Amino acid sequence: MSFGIMDIIVLAIILISTIIGIKLGFIEKLFRLIRKFAAFIISFFLAKPASVFLAKNSTIDDSISSKIVSWLVEKNELFSRTISPDNQVEVVEEALTALKLPNFMTSLLKDKIVKLLPEVTAETTVGNLFSEPLTSLIMIIISFVVLFIVSIIIIQILKKLFKALAKNRIIGGIDRLLGAILGFVEGALIVIIILFGLSFVINGSFLPEASEWLIKDMKLAEGEFGIAKWLYEQHLFMKLFKLIWK
């Protein structure tokens, strides 16, 4: 098995994060991780119900929806067309292609659009149809960001209470071991998020040279195994995201 540059980057991120975890220890690493990522867990599971609450008690979703429709129409005139019962599937496929999203995200969005087709009326435009799931997604992201900030503040307060526990010698050894494990997990999370971001470059047309280099380096068009390739093809970030974007 040959290593590409992306494989080396993936391994380096995880290794460095693990070493930092050993040095800092579990308690310190835990709360550093929580400030950056573990607050993500709290926000992740509360983002959907919070977005529903926000939509019911504000007009933010209406404002976002109208902006999305305008953006879609500017992107492609197809989104200004009305949908007829005879061409629903064809129009949806054409619109999804026009968005040029990564394949796994296109599939996820398509599932949501198809579920909305029975509710389509004679006045429904393609932009209106697509704006509903996209508005839901943005509302979830807004809720996530707010919850993330609040979680970090609360966790920072808790850090001062628990840090004193690591001063015991025996607990200190266990602390460093658990810190290494937590560092490994943090590194893996960083890699998963980076690969998710790169999926837009690989599948998009705005950076063709970068896309070509990534496909070649990660061996995406070959049958050979690669660490970065395997992690990329698992779509781990989207599997997590599907838990809340239902």
Short mmCIF file of C-alpha atoms in Angstrom, two decimals:
data_model
loop_
_atom_site.label_atom_id
_atom_site.label_comp_id
_atom_site.label_asym_id
_atom_site.label_seq_id
_atom_site.Cartn_x
_atom_site.Cartn_y
_atom_site.Cartn_z
CA MET A 1 0.00 0.00 0.00
CA SER A 2 1.44 3.36 -1.05
CA PHE A 3 0.81 6.50 0.96
CA GLY A 4 -0.46 9.67 -0.70
CA ILE A 5 0.02 13.16 0.71
CA MET A 6 -3.53 13.16 2.10
CA ASP A 7 -2.86 9.82 3.88
CA ILE A 8 0.21 11.35 5.54
CA ILE A 9 -1.76 14.46 6.54
CA VAL A 10 -4.51 12.31 8.08
CA LEU A 11 -2.02 10.24 10.09
CA ALA A 12 -0.08 13.35 11.15
CA ILE A 13 -3.18 15.10 12.47
CA ILE A 14 -4.24 12.06 14.51
CA LEU A 15 -0.69 11.40 15.83
CA ILE A 16 -0.08 15.03 16.84
CA SER A 17 -3.47 15.23 18.54
CA THR A 18 -2.73 11.99 20.45
CA ILE A 19 0.69 13.25 21.64
CA ILE A 20 -0.84 16.54 22.78
CA GLY A 21 -3.44 14.51 24.67
CA ILE A 22 -0.68 12.60 26.53
CA LYS A 23 1.08 15.84 27.47
CA LEU A 24 -2.01 17.69 28.63
CA GLY A 25 -3.66 14.79 30.42
CA PHE A 26 -7.29 13.78 30.35
CA ILE A 27 -8.84 16.48 32.51
CA GLU A 28 -7.15 19.37 30.71
CA LYS A 29 -7.58 17.70 27.32
CA LEU A 30 -11.20 16.89 28.07
CA PHE A 31 -12.13 20.46 28.76
CA ARG A 32 -10.06 21.80 25.86
CA LEU A 33 -11.81 19.29 23.65
CA ILE A 34 -15.18 20.22 25.08
CA ARG A 35 -14.52 23.89 24.35
CA LYS A 36 -13.85 23.03 20.72
CA PHE A 37 -15.68 19.82 19.96
CA ALA A 38 -17.48 18.12 22.80
CA ALA A 39 -19.80 21.10 23.14
CA PHE A 40 -20.62 19.97 19.62
CA ILE A 41 -22.21 16.81 21.07
CA ILE A 42 -24.54 18.77 23.35
CA SER A 43 -25.46 21.18 20.56
CA PHE A 44 -25.77 18.35 18.04
CA PHE A 45 -28.64 16.59 19.79
CA LEU A 46 -30.46 19.76 20.89
CA ALA A 47 -30.15 21.64 17.58
CA LYS A 48 -33.20 20.07 15.92
CA PRO A 49 -35.71 20.66 18.76
CA ALA A 50 -34.25 24.14 19.30
CA SER A 51 -34.70 24.97 15.60
CA VAL A 52 -38.33 23.84 15.74
CA PHE A 53 -38.92 26.04 18.79
CA LEU A 54 -37.21 28.97 17.07
CA ALA A 55 -39.32 28.55 13.93
CA LYS A 56 -42.56 28.50 15.93
CA ASN A 57 -41.70 31.57 17.98
CA SER A 58 -40.04 33.82 15.40
CA THR A 59 -40.14 34.81 11.73
CA ILE A 60 -36.50 33.94 11.09
CA ASP A 61 -37.42 30.87 9.04
CA ASP A 62 -39.67 32.92 6.72
CA SER A 63 -36.88 35.42 6.10
CA ILE A 64 -34.36 32.65 5.42
CA SER A 65 -36.77 30.84 3.09
CA SER A 66 -37.35 33.92 0.93
CA LYS A 67 -33.60 34.56 0.66
CA ILE A 68 -32.99 30.93 -0.35
CA VAL A 69 -35.63 31.12 -3.09
CA SER A 70 -34.06 34.34 -4.43
CA TRP A 71 -30.59 32.77 -4.37
CA LEU A 72 -31.78 29.63 -6.18
CA VAL A 73 -33.54 31.65 -8.89
CA GLU A 74 -30.39 33.74 -9.42
CA LYS A 75 -28.34 30.56 -9.65
CA ASN A 76 -30.56 28.94 -12.29
CA GLU A 77 -33.84 30.05 -13.88
CA LEU A 78 -35.09 26.47 -13.49
CA PHE A 79 -35.92 27.26 -9.85
CA SER A 80 -38.47 29.88 -10.93
CA ARG A 81 -40.57 27.33 -12.82
CA THR A 82 -43.74 25.82 -11.41
CA ILE A 83 -43.96 22.06 -10.98
CA SER A 84 -46.58 20.01 -12.79
CA PRO A 85 -47.56 16.44 -11.82
CA ASP A 86 -46.25 15.20 -15.18
CA ASN A 87 -42.63 16.26 -14.75
CA GLN A 88 -42.00 16.33 -11.00
CA VAL A 89 -39.26 13.71 -10.92
CA GLU A 90 -37.45 15.05 -14.00
CA VAL A 91 -37.49 18.64 -12.72
CA VAL A 92 -36.20 17.59 -9.28
CA GLU A 93 -33.34 15.61 -10.87
CA GLU A 94 -32.43 18.56 -13.11
CA ALA A 95 -32.52 21.00 -10.18
CA LEU A 96 -30.34 18.75 -8.02
CA THR A 97 -27.80 18.52 -10.84
CA ALA A 98 -27.81 22.32 -11.17
CA LEU A 99 -26.86 22.71 -7.48
CA LYS A 100 -23.65 20.68 -8.02
CA LEU A 101 -23.57 19.28 -4.50
CA PRO A 102 -21.50 16.23 -3.40
CA ASN A 103 -23.24 12.96 -4.32
CA PHE A 104 -24.05 11.95 -0.74
CA MET A 105 -25.57 15.36 0.03
CA THR A 106 -27.54 15.32 -3.22
CA SER A 107 -28.97 11.95 -2.24
CA LEU A 108 -29.93 13.22 1.22
CA LEU A 109 -31.61 16.34 -0.19
CA LYS A 110 -33.39 14.30 -2.86
CA ASP A 111 -34.97 12.05 -0.22
CA LYS A 112 -36.42 15.10 1.52
CA ILE A 113 -37.66 16.68 -1.72
CA VAL A 114 -39.40 13.47 -2.81
CA LYS A 115 -41.29 13.33 0.50
CA LEU A 116 -42.62 16.84 -0.19
CA LEU A 117 -43.86 16.11 -3.74
CA PRO A 118 -47.36 14.98 -2.63
CA GLU A 119 -47.86 18.46 -1.11
CA VAL A 120 -46.99 20.29 -4.34
CA THR A 121 -49.71 22.60 -5.73
CA ALA A 122 -50.10 24.35 -9.08
CA GLU A 123 -48.44 27.47 -7.63
CA THR A 124 -45.40 25.68 -6.17
CA THR A 125 -42.13 26.60 -7.85
CA VAL A 126 -38.99 24.49 -7.84
CA GLY A 127 -37.37 27.13 -5.63
CA ASN A 128 -40.22 26.96 -3.11
CA LEU A 129 -39.95 23.17 -3.03
CA PHE A 130 -36.20 23.21 -2.40
CA SER A 131 -36.34 26.07 0.10
CA GLU A 132 -38.22 24.05 2.74
CA PRO A 133 -35.53 21.44 3.53
CA LEU A 134 -32.75 23.99 3.01
CA THR A 135 -34.42 26.41 5.43
CA SER A 136 -34.76 23.60 7.95
CA LEU A 137 -31.05 22.87 7.55
CA ILE A 138 -30.04 26.51 8.10
CA MET A 139 -32.31 26.82 11.15
CA ILE A 140 -30.61 23.75 12.61
CA ILE A 141 -27.19 25.30 11.95
CA ILE A 142 -28.21 28.59 13.63
CA SER A 143 -29.54 26.70 16.66
CA PHE A 144 -26.38 24.62 16.77
CA VAL A 145 -24.11 27.70 16.82
CA VAL A 146 -26.09 29.37 19.63
CA LEU A 147 -26.15 26.18 21.72
CA PHE A 148 -22.45 25.63 21.03
CA ILE A 149 -21.50 29.05 22.45
CA VAL A 150 -23.70 28.59 25.53
CA SER A 151 -22.26 25.09 26.12
CA ILE A 152 -18.68 26.38 25.96
CA ILE A 153 -19.42 29.03 28.60
CA ILE A 154 -20.99 26.48 30.97
CA ILE A 155 -18.19 23.95 30.43
CA GLN A 156 -15.51 26.57 31.10
CA ILE A 157 -17.05 27.10 34.53
CA LEU A 158 -17.10 23.35 35.22
CA LYS A 159 -13.44 23.00 34.17
CA LYS A 160 -12.21 24.89 37.22
CA LEU A 161 -14.13 22.52 39.50
CA PHE A 162 -12.75 19.27 38.03
CA LYS A 163 -9.16 20.23 37.22
CA ALA A 164 -8.03 19.82 40.85
CA LEU A 165 -8.74 16.05 40.64
CA ALA A 166 -5.77 15.50 38.31
CA LYS A 167 -3.21 16.53 40.98
CA ASN A 168 -3.25 13.06 42.59
CA ARG A 169 -0.27 10.94 41.30
CA ILE A 170 -2.26 7.76 40.55
CA ILE A 171 -5.09 9.67 38.99
CA GLY A 172 -2.49 11.64 37.02
CA GLY A 173 -1.24 8.47 35.21
CA ILE A 174 -4.75 7.41 34.30
CA ASP A 175 -5.40 11.01 33.33
CA ARG A 176 -2.59 10.98 30.73
CA LEU A 177 -3.73 7.63 29.27
CA LEU A 178 -7.29 8.83 28.88
CA GLY A 179 -5.91 12.09 27.49
CA ALA A 180 -4.15 10.13 24.73
CA ILE A 181 -7.40 8.36 23.84
CA LEU A 182 -9.30 11.61 23.82
CA GLY A 183 -6.58 13.23 21.70
CA PHE A 184 -6.90 10.40 19.17
CA VAL A 185 -10.67 10.94 19.00
CA GLU A 186 -10.19 14.69 18.55
CA GLY A 187 -7.73 14.11 15.70
CA ALA A 188 -10.16 11.73 14.02
CA LEU A 189 -12.96 14.31 14.30
CA ILE A 190 -10.74 16.98 12.73
CA VAL A 191 -9.95 14.64 9.83
CA ILE A 192 -13.63 13.77 9.29
CA ILE A 193 -14.60 17.46 9.13
CA ILE A 194 -11.71 18.30 6.77
CA LEU A 195 -12.64 15.45 4.42
CA PHE A 196 -16.27 16.60 4.45
CA GLY A 197 -15.15 20.08 3.40
CA LEU A 198 -12.90 18.65 0.67
CA SER A 199 -15.87 16.72 -0.76
CA PHE A 200 -17.22 20.04 -2.08
CA VAL A 201 -13.89 20.68 -3.83
CA ILE A 202 -13.72 17.15 -5.25
CA ASN A 203 -17.28 17.19 -6.58
CA GLY A 204 -17.45 20.89 -7.47
CA SER A 205 -16.25 22.71 -10.57
CA PHE A 206 -14.85 25.87 -8.94
CA LEU A 207 -11.35 24.44 -8.26
CA PRO A 208 -10.76 21.90 -11.06
CA GLU A 209 -6.99 21.60 -10.51
CA ALA A 210 -7.41 20.99 -6.77
CA SER A 211 -10.19 18.49 -7.47
CA GLU A 212 -8.01 16.60 -9.94
CA TRP A 213 -5.07 16.53 -7.50
CA LEU A 214 -7.21 15.25 -4.61
CA ILE A 215 -8.78 12.51 -6.74
CA LYS A 216 -5.32 11.37 -7.85
CA ASP A 217 -3.61 11.66 -4.45
CA MET A 218 -6.43 9.93 -2.55
CA LYS A 219 -6.72 7.24 -5.27
CA LEU A 220 -10.47 7.83 -5.54
CA ALA A 221 -10.58 6.54 -9.12
CA GLU A 222 -8.44 3.49 -8.33
CA GLY A 223 -9.03 0.20 -6.57
CA GLU A 224 -6.03 0.65 -4.25
CA PHE A 225 -6.66 1.14 -0.52
CA GLY A 226 -5.79 4.43 1.11
CA ILE A 227 -6.50 5.74 4.62
CA ALA A 228 -7.79 9.11 3.42
CA LYS A 229 -9.77 7.39 0.66
CA TRP A 230 -11.40 4.95 3.08
CA LEU A 231 -12.37 7.69 5.54
CA TYR A 232 -13.67 9.88 2.71
CA GLU A 233 -15.85 7.10 1.27
CA GLN A 234 -17.43 6.32 4.66
CA HIS A 235 -19.12 9.78 4.71
CA LEU A 236 -18.91 9.72 8.53
CA PHE A 237 -19.80 13.40 8.93
CA MET A 238 -22.99 12.99 6.90
CA LYS A 239 -23.93 9.83 8.81
CA LEU A 240 -23.76 11.88 12.01
CA PHE A 241 -25.61 14.78 10.43
CA LYS A 242 -28.45 12.56 9.18
CA LEU A 243 -29.31 11.87 12.82
CA ILE A 244 -30.60 15.43 13.26
CA TRP A 245 -31.60 16.45 9.71
CA LYS A 246 -34.59 14.14 9.47
#
